[in-house]
Short mmCIF file of C-alpha atoms in Angstrom, two decimals:
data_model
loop_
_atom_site.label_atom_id
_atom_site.label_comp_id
_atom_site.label_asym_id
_atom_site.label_seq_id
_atom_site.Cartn_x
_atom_site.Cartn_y
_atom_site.Cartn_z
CA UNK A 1 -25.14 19.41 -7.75
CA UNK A 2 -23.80 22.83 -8.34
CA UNK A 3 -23.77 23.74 -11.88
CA UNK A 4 -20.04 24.99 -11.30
CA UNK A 5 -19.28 21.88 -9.21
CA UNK A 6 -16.85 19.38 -11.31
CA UNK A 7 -18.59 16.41 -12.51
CA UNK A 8 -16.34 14.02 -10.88
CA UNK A 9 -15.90 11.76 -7.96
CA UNK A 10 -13.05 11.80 -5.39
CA UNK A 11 -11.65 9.09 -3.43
CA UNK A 12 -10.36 9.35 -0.33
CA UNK A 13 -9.15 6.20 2.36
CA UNK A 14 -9.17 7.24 6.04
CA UNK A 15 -8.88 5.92 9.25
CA UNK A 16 -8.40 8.03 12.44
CA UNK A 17 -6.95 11.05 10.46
CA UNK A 18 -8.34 14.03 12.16
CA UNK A 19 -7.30 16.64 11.24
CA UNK A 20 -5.79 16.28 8.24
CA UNK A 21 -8.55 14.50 6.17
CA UNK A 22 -10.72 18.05 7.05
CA UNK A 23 -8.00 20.11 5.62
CA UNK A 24 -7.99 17.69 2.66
CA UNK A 25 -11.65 17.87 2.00
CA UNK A 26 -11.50 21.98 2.29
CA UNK A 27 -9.54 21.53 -0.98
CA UNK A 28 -12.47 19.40 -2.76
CA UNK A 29 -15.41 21.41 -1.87
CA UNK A 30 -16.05 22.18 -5.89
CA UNK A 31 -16.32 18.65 -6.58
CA UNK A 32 -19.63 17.28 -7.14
CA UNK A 33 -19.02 14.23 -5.11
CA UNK A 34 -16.07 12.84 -2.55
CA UNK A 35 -16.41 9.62 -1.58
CA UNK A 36 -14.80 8.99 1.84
CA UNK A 37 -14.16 5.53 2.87
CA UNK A 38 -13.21 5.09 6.37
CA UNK A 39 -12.22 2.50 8.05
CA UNK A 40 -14.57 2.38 11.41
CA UNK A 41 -12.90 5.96 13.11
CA UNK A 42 -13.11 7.06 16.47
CA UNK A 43 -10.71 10.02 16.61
CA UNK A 44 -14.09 12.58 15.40
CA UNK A 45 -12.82 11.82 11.44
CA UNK A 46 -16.39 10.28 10.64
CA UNK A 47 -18.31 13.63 12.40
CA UNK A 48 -15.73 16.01 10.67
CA UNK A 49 -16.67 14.38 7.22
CA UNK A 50 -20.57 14.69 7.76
CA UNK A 51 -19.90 18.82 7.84
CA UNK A 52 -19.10 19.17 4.26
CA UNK A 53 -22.23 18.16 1.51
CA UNK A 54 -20.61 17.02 -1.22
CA UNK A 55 -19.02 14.19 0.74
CA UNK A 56 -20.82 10.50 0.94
CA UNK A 57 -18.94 8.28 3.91
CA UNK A 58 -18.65 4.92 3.03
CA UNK A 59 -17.84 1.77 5.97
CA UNK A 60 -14.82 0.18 4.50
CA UNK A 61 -15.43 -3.54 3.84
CA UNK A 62 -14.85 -5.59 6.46
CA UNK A 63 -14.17 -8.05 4.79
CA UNK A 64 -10.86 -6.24 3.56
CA UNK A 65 -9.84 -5.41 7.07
CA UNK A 66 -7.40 -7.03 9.56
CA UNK A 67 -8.60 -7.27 13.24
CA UNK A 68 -6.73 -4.20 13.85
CA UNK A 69 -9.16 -2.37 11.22
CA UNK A 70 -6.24 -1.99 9.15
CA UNK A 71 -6.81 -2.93 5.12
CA UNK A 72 -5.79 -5.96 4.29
CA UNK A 73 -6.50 -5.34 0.45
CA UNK A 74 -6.43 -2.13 -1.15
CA UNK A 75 -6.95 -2.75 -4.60
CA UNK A 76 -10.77 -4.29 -3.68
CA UNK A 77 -11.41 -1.24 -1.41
CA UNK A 78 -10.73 1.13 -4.01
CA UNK A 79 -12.78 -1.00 -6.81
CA UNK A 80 -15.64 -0.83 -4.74
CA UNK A 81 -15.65 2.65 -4.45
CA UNK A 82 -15.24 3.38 -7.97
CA UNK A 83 -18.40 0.87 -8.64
CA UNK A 84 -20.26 2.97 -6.29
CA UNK A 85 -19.11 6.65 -7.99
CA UNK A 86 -22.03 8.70 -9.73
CA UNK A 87 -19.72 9.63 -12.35
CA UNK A 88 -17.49 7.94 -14.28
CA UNK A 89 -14.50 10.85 -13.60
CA UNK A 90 -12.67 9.67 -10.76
CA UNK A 91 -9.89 11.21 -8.82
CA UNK A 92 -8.11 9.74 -6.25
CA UNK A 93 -6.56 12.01 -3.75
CA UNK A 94 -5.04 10.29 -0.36
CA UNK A 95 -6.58 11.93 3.31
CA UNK A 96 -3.50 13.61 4.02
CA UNK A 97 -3.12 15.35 0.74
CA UNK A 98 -4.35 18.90 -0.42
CA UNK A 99 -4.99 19.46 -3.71
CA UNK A 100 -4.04 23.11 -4.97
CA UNK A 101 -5.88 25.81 -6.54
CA UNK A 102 -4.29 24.97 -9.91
CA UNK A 103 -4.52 21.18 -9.82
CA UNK A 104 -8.35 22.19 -9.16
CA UNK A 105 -8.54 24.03 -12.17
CA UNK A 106 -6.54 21.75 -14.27
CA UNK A 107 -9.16 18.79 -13.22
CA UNK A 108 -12.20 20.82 -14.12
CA UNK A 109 -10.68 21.54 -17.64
CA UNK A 110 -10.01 17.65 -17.91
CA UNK A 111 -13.38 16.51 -17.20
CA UNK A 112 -14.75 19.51 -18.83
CA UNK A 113 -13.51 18.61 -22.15
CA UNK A 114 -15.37 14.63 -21.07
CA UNK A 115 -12.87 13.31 -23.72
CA UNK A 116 -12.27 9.93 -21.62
CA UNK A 117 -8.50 9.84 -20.68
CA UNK A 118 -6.28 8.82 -18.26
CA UNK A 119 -3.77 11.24 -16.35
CA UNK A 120 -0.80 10.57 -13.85
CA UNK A 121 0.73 13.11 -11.44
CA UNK A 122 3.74 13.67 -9.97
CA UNK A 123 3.80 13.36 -6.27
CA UNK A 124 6.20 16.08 -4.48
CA UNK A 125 6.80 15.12 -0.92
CA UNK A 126 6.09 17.64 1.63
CA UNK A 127 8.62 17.66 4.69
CA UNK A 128 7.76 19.69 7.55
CA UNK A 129 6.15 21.87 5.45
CA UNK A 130 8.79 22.40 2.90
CA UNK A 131 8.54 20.44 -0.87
CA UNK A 132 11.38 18.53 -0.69
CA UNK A 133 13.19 18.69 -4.13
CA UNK A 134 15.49 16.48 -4.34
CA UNK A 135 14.95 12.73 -2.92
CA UNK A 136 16.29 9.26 -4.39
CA UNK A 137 13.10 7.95 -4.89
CA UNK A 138 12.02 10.61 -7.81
CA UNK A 139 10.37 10.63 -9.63
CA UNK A 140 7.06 9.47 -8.10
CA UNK A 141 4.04 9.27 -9.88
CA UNK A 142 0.33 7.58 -10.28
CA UNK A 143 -2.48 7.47 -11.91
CA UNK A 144 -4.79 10.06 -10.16
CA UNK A 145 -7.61 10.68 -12.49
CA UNK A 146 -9.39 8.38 -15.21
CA UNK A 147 -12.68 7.94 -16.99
CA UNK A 148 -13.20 4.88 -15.90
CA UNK A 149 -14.84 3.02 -19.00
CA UNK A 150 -10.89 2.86 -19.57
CA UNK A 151 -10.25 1.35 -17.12
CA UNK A 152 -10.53 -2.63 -15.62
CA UNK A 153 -9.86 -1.80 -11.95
CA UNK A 154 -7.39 -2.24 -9.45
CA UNK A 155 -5.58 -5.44 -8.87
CA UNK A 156 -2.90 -6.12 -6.46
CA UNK A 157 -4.15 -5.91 -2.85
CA UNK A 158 -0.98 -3.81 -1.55
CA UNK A 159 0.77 -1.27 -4.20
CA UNK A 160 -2.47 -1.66 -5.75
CA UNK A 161 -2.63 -1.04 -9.93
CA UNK A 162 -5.06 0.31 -12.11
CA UNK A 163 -5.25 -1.75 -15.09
CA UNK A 164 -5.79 0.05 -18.12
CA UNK A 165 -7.89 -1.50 -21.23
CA UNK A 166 -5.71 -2.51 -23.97
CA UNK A 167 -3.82 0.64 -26.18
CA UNK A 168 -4.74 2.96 -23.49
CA UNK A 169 -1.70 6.06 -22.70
CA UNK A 170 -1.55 7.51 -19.88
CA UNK A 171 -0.90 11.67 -20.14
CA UNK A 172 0.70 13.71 -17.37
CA UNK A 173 -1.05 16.22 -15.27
CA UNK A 174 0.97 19.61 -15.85
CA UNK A 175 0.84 20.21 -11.95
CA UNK A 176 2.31 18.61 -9.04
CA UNK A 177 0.14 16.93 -6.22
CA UNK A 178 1.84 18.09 -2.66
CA UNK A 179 2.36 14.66 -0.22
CA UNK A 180 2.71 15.58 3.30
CA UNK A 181 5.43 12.63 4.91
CA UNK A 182 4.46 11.57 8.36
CA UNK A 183 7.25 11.40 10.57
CA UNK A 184 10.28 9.20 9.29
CA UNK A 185 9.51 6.33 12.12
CA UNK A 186 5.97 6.34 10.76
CA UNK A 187 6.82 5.56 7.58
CA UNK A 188 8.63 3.01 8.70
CA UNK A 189 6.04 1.17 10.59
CA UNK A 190 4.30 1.76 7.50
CA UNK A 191 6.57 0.27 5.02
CA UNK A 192 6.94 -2.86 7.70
CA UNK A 193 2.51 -3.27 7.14
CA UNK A 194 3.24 -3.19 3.85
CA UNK A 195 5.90 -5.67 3.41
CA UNK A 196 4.04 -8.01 5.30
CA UNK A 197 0.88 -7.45 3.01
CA UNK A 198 3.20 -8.03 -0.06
CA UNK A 199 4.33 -11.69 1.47
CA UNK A 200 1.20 -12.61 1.96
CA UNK A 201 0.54 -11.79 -1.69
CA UNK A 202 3.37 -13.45 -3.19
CA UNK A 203 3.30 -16.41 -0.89
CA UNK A 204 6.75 -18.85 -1.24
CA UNK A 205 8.10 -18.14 -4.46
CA UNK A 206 10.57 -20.19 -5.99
CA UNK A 207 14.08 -19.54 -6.02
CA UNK A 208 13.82 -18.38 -9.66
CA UNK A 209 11.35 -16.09 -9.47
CA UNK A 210 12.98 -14.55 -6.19
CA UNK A 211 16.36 -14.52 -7.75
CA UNK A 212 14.93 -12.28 -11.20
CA UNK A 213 12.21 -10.26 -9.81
CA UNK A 214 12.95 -9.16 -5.74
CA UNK A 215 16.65 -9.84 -5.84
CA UNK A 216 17.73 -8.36 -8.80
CA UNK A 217 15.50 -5.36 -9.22
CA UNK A 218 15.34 -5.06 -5.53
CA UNK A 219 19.56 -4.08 -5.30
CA UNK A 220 19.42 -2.11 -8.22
CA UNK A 221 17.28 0.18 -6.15
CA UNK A 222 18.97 -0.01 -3.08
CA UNK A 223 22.05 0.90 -5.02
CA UNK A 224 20.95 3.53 -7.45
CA UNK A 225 19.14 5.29 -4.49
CA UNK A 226 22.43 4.89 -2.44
CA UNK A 227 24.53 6.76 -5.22
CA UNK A 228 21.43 9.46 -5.56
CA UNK A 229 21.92 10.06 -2.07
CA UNK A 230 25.17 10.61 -2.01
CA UNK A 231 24.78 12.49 -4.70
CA UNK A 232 22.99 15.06 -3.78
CA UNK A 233 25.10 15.51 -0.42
CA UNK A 234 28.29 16.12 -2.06
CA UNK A 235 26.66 18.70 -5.12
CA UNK A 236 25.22 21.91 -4.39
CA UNK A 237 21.77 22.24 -5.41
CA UNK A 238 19.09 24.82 -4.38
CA UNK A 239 16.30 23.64 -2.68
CA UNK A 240 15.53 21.30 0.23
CA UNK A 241 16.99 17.81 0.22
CA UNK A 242 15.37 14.79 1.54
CA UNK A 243 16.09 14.33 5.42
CA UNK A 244 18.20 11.03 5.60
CA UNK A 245 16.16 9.71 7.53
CA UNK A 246 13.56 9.19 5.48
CA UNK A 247 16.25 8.21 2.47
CA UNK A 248 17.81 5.72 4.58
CA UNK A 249 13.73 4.04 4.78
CA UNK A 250 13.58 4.02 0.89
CA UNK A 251 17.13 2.52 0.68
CA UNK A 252 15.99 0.16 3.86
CA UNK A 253 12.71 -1.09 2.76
CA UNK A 254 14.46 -2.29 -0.53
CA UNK A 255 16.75 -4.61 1.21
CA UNK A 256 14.00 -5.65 3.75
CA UNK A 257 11.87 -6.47 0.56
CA UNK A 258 14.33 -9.12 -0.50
CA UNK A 259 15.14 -10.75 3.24
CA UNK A 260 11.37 -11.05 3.65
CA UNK A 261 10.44 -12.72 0.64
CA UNK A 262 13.36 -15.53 0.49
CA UNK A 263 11.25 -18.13 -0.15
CA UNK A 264 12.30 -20.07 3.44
CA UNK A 265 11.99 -16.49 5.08
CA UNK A 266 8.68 -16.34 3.57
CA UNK A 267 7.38 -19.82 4.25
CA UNK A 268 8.58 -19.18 7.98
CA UNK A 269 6.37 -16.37 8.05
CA UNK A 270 3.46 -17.56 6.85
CA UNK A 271 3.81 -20.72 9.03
CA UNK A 272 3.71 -18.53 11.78
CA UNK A 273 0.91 -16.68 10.71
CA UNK A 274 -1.19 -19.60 10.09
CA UNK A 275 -0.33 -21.04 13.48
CA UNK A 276 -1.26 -17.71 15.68
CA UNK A 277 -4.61 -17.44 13.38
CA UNK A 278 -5.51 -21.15 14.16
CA UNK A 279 -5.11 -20.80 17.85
CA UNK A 280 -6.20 -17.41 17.86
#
């Protein structure tokens, strides 16, 4: 290691996502070890991550993968990654992200001080290259870096949680962690993986349960993004505004969230599943 290399270790998930996990890993060259986890690539993201030496690639789990090769649980592929970690910093940074200069610096001062602690940043969504500043679903933020003898791991295989130990506060990071958007019919195809993954989770739930927790919270959100939205179209405000296209998803996903998991929606579902798996 480097004696000005940060005494930390990265986490990154890829799959096929050349080239913006290189650009992201020319951002955590001072870090004294990235662990990449990729899930079986074949569009040259495996050979691009051999090329910098501070990164160790790590097979995703198998057994955490759908016969597609997409992940089927993230909180379990993330814990095994921190298990494997030389040091017990970690930062988590996504394959499309870059980290900036002064996040960089901020980090090193962190884990300089080694005062375990555990710090959340605020994501700002990138937009064809623009920060978008104003968007209903602000503000957006997660747990990026922990010691992680605070920590108990992840748990919930899609939205996955880090579980702090008991009386532990998270602080903020003072700077912002850019998040490139792929294309607004991306994100939908990924917020339809995800719902699925979150049915699976849940299972059939009963009407109770649906009723307080999806239904509930679920149009709250739709609704108080829905007024946001508007909003911000009718007020002028400096800076760029969220494309609706990619509001209408946040608003959309919402409402999908709570069709999906009506318990005879759900047990439909899973029905099916279970049928195509057992003939498959």
């Amino acid at each position: 290691m480097s004696d000005h290399a940060i005494p930390c270790t990265v986490q990154v998930l890829t799959r096929n996502s050349m080239p913006g996990v290189e650009r992201c890993l020319k951002t955590l060259t001072h870090f004294a070890e990235v662990i990449v986890q990729d899930g079986h690539s074949t569009d040259g993201t495996r050979e691009a991550v051999k090329k910098f030496p501070n990164v160790t690639l790590m097979d995703q789990d198998r057994k955490y993968l759908d016969r597609e090769g997409r992940i089927t649980n993230f909180a379990e592929m993330r814990n095994e990654s921190i298990d494997a970690a030389k040091y017990d910093w970690v930062f988590v940074v996504d394959g499309d992200e870059e980290i900036t200069v002064a996040m960089e610096d901020e980090v090193r001062k962190i884990v300089g001080k080694n005062v375990p602690g555990v710090f959340q940043a605020f994501r700002r969504f990138i937009v064809g290259g623009v920060p978008v500043m104003f968007c209903c679903g602000y503000p957006t933020i997660q747990i990026r870096l922990f010691h992680r003898t605070l920590t108990q791991g992840y748990t919930k295989s899609v939205h996955e949680r880090l579980v702090l130990r008991p009386g532990v506060i998270p602080e903020m990071l003072s700077h912002e962690l850019p998040t490139p958007l792929p294309p607004a019919y991306k994100l939908r195809a990924k917020y339809h993986r995800y719902l699925q993954m979150e049915v699976r989770r849940l299972g059939v739930i009963s009407w109770g349960r649906w009723f307080r927790w999806i239904l509930i919270r679920h149009l709250k959100t739709a609704f108080g993004y829905s007024l946001r939205v508007l909003w911000f179209r009718v007020t002028p405000k400096p800076g760029k505004r969220m494309p609706l296209a990619y509001e209408w998803q946040f608003i959309a996903h919402a409402l999908r969230t709570i069709v999906a998991t009506c318990p005879p929606v759900a047990a439909r579902t899973l029905s099916k599943e279970a049928t195509a798996s057992h003939t498959s």
